[in-house]
Amino acid sequence: DSGVTQTPKHLITATGQRVTLRCSPRSGDLSVYWYQQSLDQGLQFLIQYYNGEERAKGNILERFSAQQFPDLHSELNLSSLELGDSALYFCASSVVGSGYGEQFFGPGTRLTVL
Amino acid sequence: AQSVAQPEDQVNVAEGNPLTVKCTYSVSGNPYLFWYVQYPNRGLQFLLKYITGDNLVKGSYGFEAEFNKSQTSFHLKKPSALVSDSALYFCAVRDAGAGANNLFFGTGTRLTVIP
């Protein structure tokens, strides 16, 4: 158990809908990262927050947004969902905002868009 | 640009034999290198990392990796494979000098240890 929690574990929804994925980092970790894992794209970095502020952006679509709250939990919002958004979404956390600290991954949220 | 290549989608090895999972990387500066393992229906678990110092890095579950700067490689190794090592392995890299500090992952190598 990495100490990173994600809810829900599974999410099934329809095209055009909006969903929110939630992540609680390990105790003491200030950085939260979101990744998308799909069969055709592999593991892709979406966005990073450090202590409430956006730190880095990757291949995140404009339909997607995220935030980190004062208690350090983070939410990833996915809107106008398309079939291609079906994937595993992972949250990871690390102590520091720099890249030399290992990231600890949550169990993921499996999103299925029908 | 930062990138990682895992040239083998699949590696099969007999139980008790040594295993190697290959990884090569590309960064413009100095690399931070990581190995993660993913078991079915689970998140990625950290195995080991290279930041600086000794080129041979020891990690969890008896795994080790050797950083080779001239060959830009960071192969994962284990002297004696276990059936329980069967999983999906990911190599990841970050350029130490880059402003952003997210990891770039390889496409993964599925390791199967045959009893």
PDB file of N, CA and C in Angstrom, chain A residues 10 14 17 21 28 36 39 47-48 50-51 57 65 68 79 84-86 91-92 100-101 105-108 110-111:
ATOM      1  N   HIS A  10     -13.782   2.530  -9.818  1.00  0.00           N
ATOM      2  CA  HIS A  10     -14.334   2.350 -11.154  1.00  0.00           C
ATOM      3  C   HIS A  10     -15.399   3.411 -11.389  1.00  0.00           C
ATOM      4  N   ALA A  14     -21.401   8.063 -19.605  1.00  0.00           N
ATOM      5  CA  ALA A  14     -21.735   8.176 -21.023  1.00  0.00           C
ATOM      6  C   ALA A  14     -20.984   9.333 -21.666  1.00  0.00           C
ATOM      7  N   GLN A  17     -20.688  13.445 -20.733  1.00  0.00           N
ATOM      8  CA  GLN A  17     -20.836  13.685 -19.303  1.00  0.00           C
ATOM      9  C   GLN A  17     -19.558  14.272 -18.701  1.00  0.00           C
ATOM     10  N   LEU A  21     -12.528  12.885 -10.419  1.00  0.00           N
ATOM     11  CA  LEU A  21     -11.717  11.865  -9.768  1.00  0.00           C
ATOM     12  C   LEU A  21     -10.986  12.519  -8.606  1.00  0.00           C
ATOM     13  N   GLY A  28       2.111  14.122   4.342  1.00  0.00           N
ATOM     14  CA  GLY A  28       3.356  14.877   4.252  1.00  0.00           C
ATOM     15  C   GLY A  28       3.801  15.207   2.838  1.00  0.00           C
ATOM     16  N   GLN A  36      -2.453   9.451 -17.103  1.00  0.00           N
ATOM     17  CA  GLN A  36      -3.467   8.661 -17.801  1.00  0.00           C
ATOM     18  C   GLN A  36      -2.762   7.456 -18.423  1.00  0.00           C
ATOM     19  N   LEU A  39      -4.202   1.866 -23.448  1.00  0.00           N
ATOM     20  CA  LEU A  39      -3.490   0.833 -24.204  1.00  0.00           C
ATOM     21  C   LEU A  39      -2.691   1.433 -25.347  1.00  0.00           C
ATOM     22  N   ILE A  47      -0.758  16.452 -15.381  1.00  0.00           N
ATOM     23  CA  ILE A  47      -0.567  17.719 -14.685  1.00  0.00           C
ATOM     24  C   ILE A  47       0.006  17.468 -13.299  1.00  0.00           C
ATOM     25  N   GLN A  48       0.717  18.458 -12.769  1.00  0.00           N
ATOM     26  CA  GLN A  48       1.288  18.383 -11.427  1.00  0.00           C
ATOM     27  C   GLN A  48       0.900  19.617 -10.625  1.00  0.00           C
ATOM     28  N   TYR A  50       1.825  21.446  -6.775  1.00  0.00           N
ATOM     29  CA  TYR A  50       2.719  21.453  -5.622  1.00  0.00           C
ATOM     30  C   TYR A  50       2.184  22.455  -4.617  1.00  0.00           C
ATOM     31  N   ASN A  51       1.784  21.971  -3.475  1.00  0.00           N
ATOM     32  CA  ASN A  51       1.293  22.805  -2.378  1.00  0.00           C
ATOM     33  C   ASN A  51       0.215  23.785  -2.854  1.00  0.00           C
ATOM     34  N   LYS A  57       2.517  21.107 -16.631  1.00  0.00           N
ATOM     35  CA  LYS A  57       1.424  20.586 -17.446  1.00  0.00           C
ATOM     36  C   LYS A  57       1.987  19.681 -18.511  1.00  0.00           C
ATOM     37  N   SER A  65      -9.408  19.404 -16.277  1.00  0.00           N
ATOM     38  CA  SER A  65      -8.822  20.387 -15.364  1.00  0.00           C
ATOM     39  C   SER A  65      -8.575  19.721 -14.022  1.00  0.00           C
ATOM     40  N   GLN A  68      -5.671  21.436  -6.567  1.00  0.00           N
ATOM     41  CA  GLN A  68      -5.224  20.869  -5.300  1.00  0.00           C
ATOM     42  C   GLN A  68      -5.729  21.797  -4.199  1.00  0.00           C
ATOM     43  N   SER A  79     -14.489  16.620 -18.537  1.00  0.00           N
ATOM     44  CA  SER A  79     -15.794  17.028 -19.035  1.00  0.00           C
ATOM     45  C   SER A  79     -15.936  16.693 -20.514  1.00  0.00           C
ATOM     46  N   GLY A  84     -12.750   7.913 -26.304  1.00  0.00           N
ATOM     47  CA  GLY A  84     -11.297   7.816 -26.180  1.00  0.00           C
ATOM     48  C   GLY A  84     -10.746   8.212 -24.828  1.00  0.00           C
ATOM     49  N   ASP A  85     -11.578   8.758 -23.976  1.00  0.00           N
ATOM     50  CA  ASP A  85     -11.122   9.120 -22.629  1.00  0.00           C
ATOM     51  C   ASP A  85     -11.127   7.917 -21.692  1.00  0.00           C
ATOM     52  N   SER A  86     -11.660   6.818 -22.156  1.00  0.00           N
ATOM     53  CA  SER A  86     -11.654   5.602 -21.338  1.00  0.00           C
ATOM     54  C   SER A  86     -10.212   5.197 -21.071  1.00  0.00           C
ATOM     55  N   CYS A  91      -3.088   8.808  -9.815  1.00  0.00           N
ATOM     56  CA  CYS A  91      -2.562   9.929  -9.072  1.00  0.00           C
ATOM     57  C   CYS A  91      -1.286   9.442  -8.393  1.00  0.00           C
ATOM     58  N   ALA A  92      -0.305  10.310  -8.322  1.00  0.00           N
ATOM     59  CA  ALA A  92       0.929   9.993  -7.600  1.00  0.00           C
ATOM     60  C   ALA A  92       1.293  11.174  -6.724  1.00  0.00           C
ATOM     61  N   TYR A 100      13.725  14.588  -8.133  1.00  0.00           N
ATOM     62  CA  TYR A 100      14.584  13.488  -7.701  1.00  0.00           C
ATOM     63  C   TYR A 100      13.919  12.590  -6.671  1.00  0.00           C
ATOM     64  N   GLY A 101      12.775  13.042  -6.173  1.00  0.00           N
ATOM     65  CA  GLY A 101      12.063  12.188  -5.233  1.00  0.00           C
ATOM     66  C   GLY A 101      11.170  11.215  -5.969  1.00  0.00           C
ATOM     67  N   PHE A 105       2.406   5.941  -6.276  1.00  0.00           N
ATOM     68  CA  PHE A 105       1.188   5.898  -7.066  1.00  0.00           C
ATOM     69  C   PHE A 105       0.015   5.315  -6.289  1.00  0.00           C
ATOM     70  N   GLY A 106      -1.151   5.866  -6.545  1.00  0.00           N
ATOM     71  CA  GLY A 106      -2.377   5.294  -6.036  1.00  0.00           C
ATOM     72  C   GLY A 106      -2.820   4.121  -6.892  1.00  0.00           C
ATOM     73  N   PRO A 107      -3.898   3.452  -6.496  1.00  0.00           N
ATOM     74  CA  PRO A 107      -4.356   2.261  -7.213  1.00  0.00           C
ATOM     75  C   PRO A 107      -5.065   2.572  -8.527  1.00  0.00           C
ATOM     76  N   GLY A 108      -5.392   3.847  -8.748  1.00  0.00           N
ATOM     77  CA  GLY A 108      -6.000   4.236 -10.010  1.00  0.00           C
ATOM     78  C   GLY A 108      -7.509   4.243  -9.985  1.00  0.00           C
ATOM     79  N   ARG A 110     -10.448   3.498 -12.804  1.00  0.00           N
ATOM     80  CA  ARG A 110     -10.712   3.025 -14.169  1.00  0.00           C
ATOM     81  C   ARG A 110     -11.977   3.701 -14.678  1.00  0.00           C
ATOM     82  N   LEU A 111     -11.809   4.518 -15.717  1.00  0.00           N
ATOM     83  CA  LEU A 111     -12.935   5.226 -16.309  1.00  0.00           C
ATOM     84  C   LEU A 111     -13.346   4.547 -17.602  1.00  0.00           C
TER      85      LEU A 111
END
